[in-house]
mmCIF file of C-alpha atoms and ligand atoms in Angstrom:
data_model
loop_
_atom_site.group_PDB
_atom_site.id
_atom_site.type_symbol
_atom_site.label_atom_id
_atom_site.label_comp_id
_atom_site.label_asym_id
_atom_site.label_seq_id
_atom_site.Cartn_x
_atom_site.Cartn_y
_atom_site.Cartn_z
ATOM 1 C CA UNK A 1 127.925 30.849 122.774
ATOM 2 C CA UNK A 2 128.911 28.711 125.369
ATOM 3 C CA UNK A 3 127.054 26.693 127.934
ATOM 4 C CA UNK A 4 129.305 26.498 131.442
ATOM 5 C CA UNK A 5 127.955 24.267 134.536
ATOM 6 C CA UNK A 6 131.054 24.889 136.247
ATOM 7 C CA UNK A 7 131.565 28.016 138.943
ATOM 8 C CA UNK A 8 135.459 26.962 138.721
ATOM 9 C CA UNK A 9 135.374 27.365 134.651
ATOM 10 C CA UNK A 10 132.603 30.318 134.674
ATOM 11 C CA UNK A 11 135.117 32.353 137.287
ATOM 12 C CA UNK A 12 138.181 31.863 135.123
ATOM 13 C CA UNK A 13 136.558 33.124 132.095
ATOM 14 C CA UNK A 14 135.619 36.053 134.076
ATOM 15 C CA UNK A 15 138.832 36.342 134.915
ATOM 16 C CA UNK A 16 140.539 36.358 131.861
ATOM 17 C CA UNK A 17 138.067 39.066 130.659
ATOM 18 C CA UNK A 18 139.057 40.851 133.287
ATOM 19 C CA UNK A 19 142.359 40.722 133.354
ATOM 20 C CA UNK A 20 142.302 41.772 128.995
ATOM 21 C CA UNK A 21 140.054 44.585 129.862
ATOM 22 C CA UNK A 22 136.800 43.378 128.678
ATOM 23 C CA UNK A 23 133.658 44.584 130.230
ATOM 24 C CA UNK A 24 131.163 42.031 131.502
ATOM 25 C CA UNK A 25 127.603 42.870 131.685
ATOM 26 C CA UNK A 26 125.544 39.986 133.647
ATOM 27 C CA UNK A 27 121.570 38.752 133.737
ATOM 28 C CA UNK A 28 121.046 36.906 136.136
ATOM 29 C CA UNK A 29 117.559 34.471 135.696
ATOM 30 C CA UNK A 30 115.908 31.740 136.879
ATOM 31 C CA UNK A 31 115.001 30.440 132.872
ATOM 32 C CA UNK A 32 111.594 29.998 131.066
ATOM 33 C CA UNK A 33 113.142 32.791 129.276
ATOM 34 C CA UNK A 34 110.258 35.216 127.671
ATOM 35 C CA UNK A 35 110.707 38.978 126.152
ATOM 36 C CA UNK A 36 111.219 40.829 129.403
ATOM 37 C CA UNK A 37 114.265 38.731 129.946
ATOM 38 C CA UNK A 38 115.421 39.309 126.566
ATOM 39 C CA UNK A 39 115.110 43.161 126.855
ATOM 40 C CA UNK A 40 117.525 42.949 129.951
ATOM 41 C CA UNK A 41 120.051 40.763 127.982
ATOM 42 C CA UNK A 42 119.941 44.089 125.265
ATOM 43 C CA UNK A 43 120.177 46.484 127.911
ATOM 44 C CA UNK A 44 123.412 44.543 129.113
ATOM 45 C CA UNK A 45 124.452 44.353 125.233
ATOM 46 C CA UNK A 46 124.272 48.279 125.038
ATOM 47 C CA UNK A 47 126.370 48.561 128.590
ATOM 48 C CA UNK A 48 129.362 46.538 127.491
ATOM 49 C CA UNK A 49 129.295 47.408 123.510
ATOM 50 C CA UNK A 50 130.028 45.024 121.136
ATOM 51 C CA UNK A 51 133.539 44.417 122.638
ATOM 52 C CA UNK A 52 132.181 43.472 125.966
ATOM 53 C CA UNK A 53 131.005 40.291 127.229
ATOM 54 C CA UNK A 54 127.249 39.212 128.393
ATOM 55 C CA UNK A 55 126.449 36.240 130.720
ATOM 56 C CA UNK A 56 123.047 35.172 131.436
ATOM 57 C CA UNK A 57 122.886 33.167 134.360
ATOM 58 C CA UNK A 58 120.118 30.257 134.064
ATOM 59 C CA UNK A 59 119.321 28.961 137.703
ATOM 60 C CA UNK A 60 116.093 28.386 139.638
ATOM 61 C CA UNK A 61 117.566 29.039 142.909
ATOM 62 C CA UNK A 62 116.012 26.398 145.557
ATOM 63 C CA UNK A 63 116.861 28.798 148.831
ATOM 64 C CA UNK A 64 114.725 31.595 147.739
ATOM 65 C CA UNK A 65 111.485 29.321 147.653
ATOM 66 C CA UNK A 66 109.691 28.460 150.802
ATOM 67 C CA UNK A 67 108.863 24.613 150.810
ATOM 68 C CA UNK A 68 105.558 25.511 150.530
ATOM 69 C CA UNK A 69 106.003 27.075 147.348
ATOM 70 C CA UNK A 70 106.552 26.135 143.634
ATOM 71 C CA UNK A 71 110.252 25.184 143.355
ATOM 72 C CA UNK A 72 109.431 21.382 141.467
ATOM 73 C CA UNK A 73 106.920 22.906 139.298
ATOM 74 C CA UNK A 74 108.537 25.712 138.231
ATOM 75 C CA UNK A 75 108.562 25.859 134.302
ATOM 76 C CA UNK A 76 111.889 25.162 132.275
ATOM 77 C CA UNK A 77 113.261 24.723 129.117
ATOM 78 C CA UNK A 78 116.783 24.825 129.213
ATOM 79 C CA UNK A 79 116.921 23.914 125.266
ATOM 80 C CA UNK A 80 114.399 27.128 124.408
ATOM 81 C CA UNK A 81 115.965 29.096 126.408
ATOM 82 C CA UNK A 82 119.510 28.511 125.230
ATOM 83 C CA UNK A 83 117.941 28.875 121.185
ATOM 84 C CA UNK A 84 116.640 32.637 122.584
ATOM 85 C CA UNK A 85 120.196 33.444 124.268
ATOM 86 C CA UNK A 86 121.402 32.662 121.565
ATOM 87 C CA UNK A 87 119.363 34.352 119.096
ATOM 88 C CA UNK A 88 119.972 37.226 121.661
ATOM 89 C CA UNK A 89 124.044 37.137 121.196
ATOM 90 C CA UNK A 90 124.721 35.750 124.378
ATOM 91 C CA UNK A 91 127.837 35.313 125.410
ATOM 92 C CA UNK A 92 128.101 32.757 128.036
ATOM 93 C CA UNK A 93 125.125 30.860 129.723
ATOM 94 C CA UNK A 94 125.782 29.662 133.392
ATOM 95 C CA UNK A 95 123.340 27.139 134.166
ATOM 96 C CA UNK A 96 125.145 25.798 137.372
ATOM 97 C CA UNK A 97 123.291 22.677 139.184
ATOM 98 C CA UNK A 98 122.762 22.414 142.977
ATOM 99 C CA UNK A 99 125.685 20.863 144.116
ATOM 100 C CA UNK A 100 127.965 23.444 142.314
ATOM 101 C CA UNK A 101 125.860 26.153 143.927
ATOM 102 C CA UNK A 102 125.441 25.169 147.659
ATOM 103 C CA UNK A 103 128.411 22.864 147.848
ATOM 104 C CA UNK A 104 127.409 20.415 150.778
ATOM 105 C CA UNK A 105 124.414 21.765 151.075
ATOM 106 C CA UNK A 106 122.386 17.548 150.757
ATOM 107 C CA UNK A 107 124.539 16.558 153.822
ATOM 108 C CA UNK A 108 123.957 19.521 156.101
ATOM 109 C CA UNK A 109 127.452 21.236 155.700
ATOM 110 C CA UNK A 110 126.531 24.448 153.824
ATOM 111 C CA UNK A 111 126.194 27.514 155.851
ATOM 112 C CA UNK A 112 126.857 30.684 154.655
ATOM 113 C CA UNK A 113 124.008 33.326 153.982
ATOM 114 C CA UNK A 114 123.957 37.167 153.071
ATOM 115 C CA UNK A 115 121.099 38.580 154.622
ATOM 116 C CA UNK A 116 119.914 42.481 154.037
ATOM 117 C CA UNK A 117 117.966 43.449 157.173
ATOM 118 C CA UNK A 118 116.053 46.364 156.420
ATOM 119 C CA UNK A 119 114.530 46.623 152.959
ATOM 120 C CA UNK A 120 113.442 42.606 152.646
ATOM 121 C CA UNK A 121 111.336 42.806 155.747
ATOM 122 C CA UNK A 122 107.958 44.515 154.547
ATOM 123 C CA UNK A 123 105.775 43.073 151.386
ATOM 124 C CA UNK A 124 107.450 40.156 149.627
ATOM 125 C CA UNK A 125 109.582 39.489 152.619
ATOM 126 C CA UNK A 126 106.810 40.040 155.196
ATOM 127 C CA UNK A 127 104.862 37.574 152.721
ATOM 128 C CA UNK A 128 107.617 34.954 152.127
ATOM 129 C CA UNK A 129 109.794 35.384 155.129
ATOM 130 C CA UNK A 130 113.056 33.543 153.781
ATOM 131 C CA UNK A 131 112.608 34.645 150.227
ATOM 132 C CA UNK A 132 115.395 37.640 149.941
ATOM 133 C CA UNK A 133 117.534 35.662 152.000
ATOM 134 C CA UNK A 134 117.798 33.273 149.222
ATOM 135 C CA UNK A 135 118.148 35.741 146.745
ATOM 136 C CA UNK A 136 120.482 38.172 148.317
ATOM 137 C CA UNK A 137 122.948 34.768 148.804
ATOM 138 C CA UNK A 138 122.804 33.471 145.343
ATOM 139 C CA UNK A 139 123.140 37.227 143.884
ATOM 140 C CA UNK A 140 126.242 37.559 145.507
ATOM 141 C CA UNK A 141 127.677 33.748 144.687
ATOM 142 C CA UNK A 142 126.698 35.111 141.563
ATOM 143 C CA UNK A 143 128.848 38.110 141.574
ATOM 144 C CA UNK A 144 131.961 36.335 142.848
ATOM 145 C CA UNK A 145 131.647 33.914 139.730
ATOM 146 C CA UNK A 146 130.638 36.051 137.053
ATOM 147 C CA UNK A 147 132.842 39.162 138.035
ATOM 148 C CA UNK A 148 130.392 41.685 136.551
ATOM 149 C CA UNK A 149 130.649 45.536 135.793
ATOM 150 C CA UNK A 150 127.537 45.718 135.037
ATOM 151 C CA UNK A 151 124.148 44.044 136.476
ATOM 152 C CA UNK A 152 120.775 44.079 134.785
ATOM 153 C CA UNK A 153 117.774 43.857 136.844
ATOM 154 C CA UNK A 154 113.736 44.173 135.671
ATOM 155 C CA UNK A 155 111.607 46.221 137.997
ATOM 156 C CA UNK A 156 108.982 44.130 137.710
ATOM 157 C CA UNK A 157 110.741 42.788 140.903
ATOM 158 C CA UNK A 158 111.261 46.064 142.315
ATOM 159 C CA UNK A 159 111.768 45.375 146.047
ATOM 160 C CA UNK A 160 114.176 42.992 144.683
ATOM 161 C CA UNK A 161 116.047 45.481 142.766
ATOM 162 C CA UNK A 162 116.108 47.938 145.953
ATOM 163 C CA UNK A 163 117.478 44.968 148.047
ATOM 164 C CA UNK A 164 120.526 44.311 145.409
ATOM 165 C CA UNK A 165 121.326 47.516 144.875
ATOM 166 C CA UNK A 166 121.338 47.812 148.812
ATOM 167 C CA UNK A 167 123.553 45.193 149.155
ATOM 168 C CA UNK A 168 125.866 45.977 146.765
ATOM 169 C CA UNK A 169 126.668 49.090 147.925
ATOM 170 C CA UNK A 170 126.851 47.294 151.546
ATOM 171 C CA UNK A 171 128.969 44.842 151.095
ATOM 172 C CA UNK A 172 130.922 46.906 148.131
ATOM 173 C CA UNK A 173 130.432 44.589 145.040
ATOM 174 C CA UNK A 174 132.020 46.408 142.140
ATOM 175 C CA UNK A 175 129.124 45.949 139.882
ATOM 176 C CA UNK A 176 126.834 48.788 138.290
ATOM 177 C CA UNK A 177 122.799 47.771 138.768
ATOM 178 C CA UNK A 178 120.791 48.731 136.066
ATOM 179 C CA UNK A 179 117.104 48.366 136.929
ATOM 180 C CA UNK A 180 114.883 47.894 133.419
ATOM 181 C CA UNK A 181 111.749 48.409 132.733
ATOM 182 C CA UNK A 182 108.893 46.025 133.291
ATOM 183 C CA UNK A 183 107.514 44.610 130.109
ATOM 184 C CA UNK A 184 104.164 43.875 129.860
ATOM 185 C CA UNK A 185 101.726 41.752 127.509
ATOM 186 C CA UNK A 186 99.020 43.468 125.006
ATOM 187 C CA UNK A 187 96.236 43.394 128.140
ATOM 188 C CA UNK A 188 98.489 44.826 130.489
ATOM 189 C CA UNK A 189 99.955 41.832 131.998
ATOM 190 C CA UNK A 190 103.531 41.786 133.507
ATOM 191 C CA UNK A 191 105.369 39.227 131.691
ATOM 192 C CA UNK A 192 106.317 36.117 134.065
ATOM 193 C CA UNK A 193 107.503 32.583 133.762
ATOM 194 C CA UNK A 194 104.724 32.117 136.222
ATOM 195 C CA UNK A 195 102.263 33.303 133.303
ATOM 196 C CA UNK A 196 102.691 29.808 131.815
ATOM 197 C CA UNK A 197 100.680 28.706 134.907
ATOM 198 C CA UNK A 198 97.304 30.723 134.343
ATOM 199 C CA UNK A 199 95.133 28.015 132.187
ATOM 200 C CA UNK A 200 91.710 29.325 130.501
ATOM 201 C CA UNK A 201 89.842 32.022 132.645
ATOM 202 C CA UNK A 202 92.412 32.660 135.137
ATOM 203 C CA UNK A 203 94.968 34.415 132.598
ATOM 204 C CA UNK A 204 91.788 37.157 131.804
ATOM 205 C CA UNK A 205 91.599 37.524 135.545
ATOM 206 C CA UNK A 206 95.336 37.742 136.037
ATOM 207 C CA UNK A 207 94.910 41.504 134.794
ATOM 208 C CA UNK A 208 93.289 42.627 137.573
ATOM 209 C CA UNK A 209 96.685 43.254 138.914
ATOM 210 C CA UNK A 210 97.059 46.051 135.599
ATOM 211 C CA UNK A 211 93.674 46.945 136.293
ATOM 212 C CA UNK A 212 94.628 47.953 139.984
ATOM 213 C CA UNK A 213 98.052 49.472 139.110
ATOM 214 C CA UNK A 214 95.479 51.775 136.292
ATOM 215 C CA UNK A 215 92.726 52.787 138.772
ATOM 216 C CA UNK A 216 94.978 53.720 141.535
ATOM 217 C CA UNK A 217 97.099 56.127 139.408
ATOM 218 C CA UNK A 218 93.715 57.618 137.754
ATOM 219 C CA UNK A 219 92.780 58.490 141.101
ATOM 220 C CA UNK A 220 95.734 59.994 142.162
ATOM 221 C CA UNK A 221 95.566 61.828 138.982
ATOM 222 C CA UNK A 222 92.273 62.844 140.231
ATOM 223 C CA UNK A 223 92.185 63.747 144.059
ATOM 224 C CA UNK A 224 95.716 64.647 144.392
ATOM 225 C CA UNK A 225 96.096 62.846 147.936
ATOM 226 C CA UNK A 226 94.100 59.536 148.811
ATOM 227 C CA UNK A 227 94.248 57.909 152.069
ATOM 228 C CA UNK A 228 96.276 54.404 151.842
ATOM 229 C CA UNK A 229 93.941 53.049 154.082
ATOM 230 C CA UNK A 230 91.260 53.612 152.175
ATOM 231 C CA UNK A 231 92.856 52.895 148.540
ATOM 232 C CA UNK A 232 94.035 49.848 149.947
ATOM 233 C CA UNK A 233 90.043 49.038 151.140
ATOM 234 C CA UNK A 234 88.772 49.796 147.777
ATOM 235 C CA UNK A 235 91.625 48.137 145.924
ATOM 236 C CA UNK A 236 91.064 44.677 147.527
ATOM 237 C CA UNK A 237 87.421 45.065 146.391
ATOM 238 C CA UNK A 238 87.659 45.145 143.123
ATOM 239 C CA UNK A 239 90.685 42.605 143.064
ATOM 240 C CA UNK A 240 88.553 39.719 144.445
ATOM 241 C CA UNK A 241 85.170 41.119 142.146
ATOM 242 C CA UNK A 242 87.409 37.972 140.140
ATOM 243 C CA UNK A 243 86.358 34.646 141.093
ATOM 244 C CA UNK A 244 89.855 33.324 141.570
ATOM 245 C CA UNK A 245 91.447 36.538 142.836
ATOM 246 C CA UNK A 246 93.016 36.588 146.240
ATOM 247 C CA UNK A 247 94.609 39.979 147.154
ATOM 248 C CA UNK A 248 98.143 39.082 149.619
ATOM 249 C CA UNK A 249 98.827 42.650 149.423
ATOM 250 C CA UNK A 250 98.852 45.936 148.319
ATOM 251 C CA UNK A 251 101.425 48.621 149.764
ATOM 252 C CA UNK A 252 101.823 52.724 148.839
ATOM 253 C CA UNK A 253 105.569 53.191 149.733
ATOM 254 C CA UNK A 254 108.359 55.681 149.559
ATOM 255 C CA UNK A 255 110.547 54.363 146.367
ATOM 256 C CA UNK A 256 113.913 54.897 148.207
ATOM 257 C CA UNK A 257 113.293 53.739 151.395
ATOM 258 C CA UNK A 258 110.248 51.369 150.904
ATOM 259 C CA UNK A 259 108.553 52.888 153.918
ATOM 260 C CA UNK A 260 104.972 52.841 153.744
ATOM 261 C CA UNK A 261 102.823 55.784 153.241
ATOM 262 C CA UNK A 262 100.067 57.029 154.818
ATOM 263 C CA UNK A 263 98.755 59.386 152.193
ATOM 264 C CA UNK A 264 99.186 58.372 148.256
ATOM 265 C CA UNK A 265 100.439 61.478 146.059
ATOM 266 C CA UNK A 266 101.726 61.505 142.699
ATOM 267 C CA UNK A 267 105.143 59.866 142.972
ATOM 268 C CA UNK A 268 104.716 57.402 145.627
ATOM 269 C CA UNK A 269 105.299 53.778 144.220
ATOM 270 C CA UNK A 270 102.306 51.100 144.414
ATOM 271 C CA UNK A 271 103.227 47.296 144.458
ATOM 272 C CA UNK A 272 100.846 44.362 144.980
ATOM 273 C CA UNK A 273 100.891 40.572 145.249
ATOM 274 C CA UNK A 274 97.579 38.351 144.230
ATOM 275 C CA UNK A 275 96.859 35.070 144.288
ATOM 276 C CA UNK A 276 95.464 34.045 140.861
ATOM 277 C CA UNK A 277 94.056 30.661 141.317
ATOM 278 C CA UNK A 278 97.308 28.745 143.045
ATOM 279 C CA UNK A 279 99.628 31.479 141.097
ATOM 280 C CA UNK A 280 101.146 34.295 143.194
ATOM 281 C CA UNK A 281 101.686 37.377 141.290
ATOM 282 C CA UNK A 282 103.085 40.373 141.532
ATOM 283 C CA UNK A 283 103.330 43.870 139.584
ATOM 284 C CA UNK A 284 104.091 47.427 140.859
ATOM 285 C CA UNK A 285 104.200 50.876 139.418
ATOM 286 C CA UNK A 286 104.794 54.830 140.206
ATOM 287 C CA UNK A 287 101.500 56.329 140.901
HETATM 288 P P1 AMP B 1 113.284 35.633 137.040
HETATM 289 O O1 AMP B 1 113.750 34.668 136.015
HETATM 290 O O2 AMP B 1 111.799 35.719 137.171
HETATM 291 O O3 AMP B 1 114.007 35.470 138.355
HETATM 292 O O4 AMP B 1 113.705 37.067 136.520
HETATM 293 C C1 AMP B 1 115.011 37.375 136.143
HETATM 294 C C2 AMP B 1 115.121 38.854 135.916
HETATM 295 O O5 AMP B 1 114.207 39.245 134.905
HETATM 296 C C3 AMP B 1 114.787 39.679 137.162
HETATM 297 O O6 AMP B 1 115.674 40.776 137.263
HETATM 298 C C4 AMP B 1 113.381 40.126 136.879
HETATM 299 O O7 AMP B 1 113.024 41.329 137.539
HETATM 300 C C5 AMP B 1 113.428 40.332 135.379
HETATM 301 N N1 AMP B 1 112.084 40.295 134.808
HETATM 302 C C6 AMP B 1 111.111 39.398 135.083
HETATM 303 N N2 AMP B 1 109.975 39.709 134.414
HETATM 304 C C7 AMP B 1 110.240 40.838 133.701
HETATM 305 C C8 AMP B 1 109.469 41.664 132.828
HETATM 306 N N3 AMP B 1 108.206 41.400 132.555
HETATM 307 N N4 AMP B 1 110.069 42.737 132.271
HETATM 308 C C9 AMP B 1 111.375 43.029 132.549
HETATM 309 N N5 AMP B 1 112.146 42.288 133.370
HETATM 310 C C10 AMP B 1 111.601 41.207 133.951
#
């Protein structure tokens, strides 16, 4: 496995690939590797068969954080994570540094953005205004240095996943997005390098987020059509029955679009963000 820093010496690899035929299947991540990353490295694995090559981008990305939020604190371990990449048959890992990412970015001469301007402006964008902006930018830097055919993406971010997959059919990246499945701990828990945050009580009352996902499709189940309104209202109660539960949202949308819904059927897709403690999390599921 290699370890590449470079964007110059990432691209030409990609380029060589390329130009022999080889398939490249991509992951992009922002480290603190755990098993839901892994399973998105495999899915890659199965995409470009043995032959094929798989990067895993390592990268915690500063423009997609809000300078409120957690960008010095967030957890990494570049030398775990490189042992599980390479446990996992990684190919390549491209752990590029600032300066190689936003090129005169420290003396106010960076200035190029890719911005999606529908799909990023309700929940986590409405929530953390710049955040897509930042993501939707270094996906696409991404792109151009990896040269991927194929893209692996978790759900577990799922307006994320809409928003890449919207760009790059937009802006006609020749890359294949493969949204996987969210993997979960024992209790229900969406695994997260953010998890690492939740000390003693507040990683039992991190569930609440499964616990909301479970109730919401039992009622569906139930009643056939619930108001949103009303879900919402009774969601947002039980959430914050936990002492250090904060609900920031909780949205019934159309899957496609992300348009919000009035009435909650079977089908329509549920996401929610909670404060748990000082740790924003998020989950979402199809009802
Ligand atoms: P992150 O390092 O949090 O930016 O995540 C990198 C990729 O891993 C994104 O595509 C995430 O959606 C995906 N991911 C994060 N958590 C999970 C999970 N529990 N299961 C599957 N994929 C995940």
């Amino acid at each position: 496995m290699r370890i590449i820093s470079s964007a110059a010496a990432m691209q030409k690899f990609a380029l060589q690939w390329k130009s022999a035929g080889v398939k490249i299947g991509f992951v992009p991540t922002m480290g603190y590797l755990h098993t839901g990353h892994l399973s998105l490295v495999r899915t890659a694995r199965k995409r470009v068969g043995p032959k094929g090559k798989v990067v895993v981008s390592i990268y915690v990305n500063p423009t997609q954080f809000a300078p409120t939020e957690d960008l010095s604190k967030y957890p990494r371990d570049l030398k775990r994570d490189l042992k599980l990449c390479r446990e996992a048959g990684v190919d390549i890992v491209f752990t590029p540094g600032d300066a190689e990412m936003y090129p005169g970015k420290a003396e106010g001469n960076y200035s190029t953005y890719v911005v999606e301007e529908n799909l990023g402006r309700v929940m986590e964008g409405a929530s953390r205004p710049t955040h897509f902006r930042g993501v939707t930018t270094v996906v696409a830097k991404l792109f151009n240095i990896v040269l991927p055919d194929v893209s692996v993406f978790g759900q577990k971010d799922f307006q994320q996943a809409a928003i890449i997959q919207r760009m790059t059919r937009d802006l006609n990246f020749p890359v294949k997005i493969i949204i996987a499945p969210t993997l979960r701990e024992r209790d229900g828990l969406a695994m997260s390098s953010r998890n690492k945050y939740l000390m003693g009580d507040l990683r039992r009352q991190a569930t609440v987020l499964w616990c909301a996902l479970q109730i919401a499709k039992w009622l569906v189940e139930k009643s056939k059509s619930v108001s949103a309104a009303d879900l919402k209202a009774d969601l947002k109660k039980l959430i914050e029955i936990e002492p250090d539960a904060k609900l920031d949202y909780v949205e019934f949308f159309n899957p496609e679009t992300l348009l919000p819904m009035a009435q909650v059927k079977r089908g329509t897709h549920m996401a929610l963000a909670v404060f748990v403690g000082k740790t924003r999390l998020i989950d979402n599921a199809k009802l």
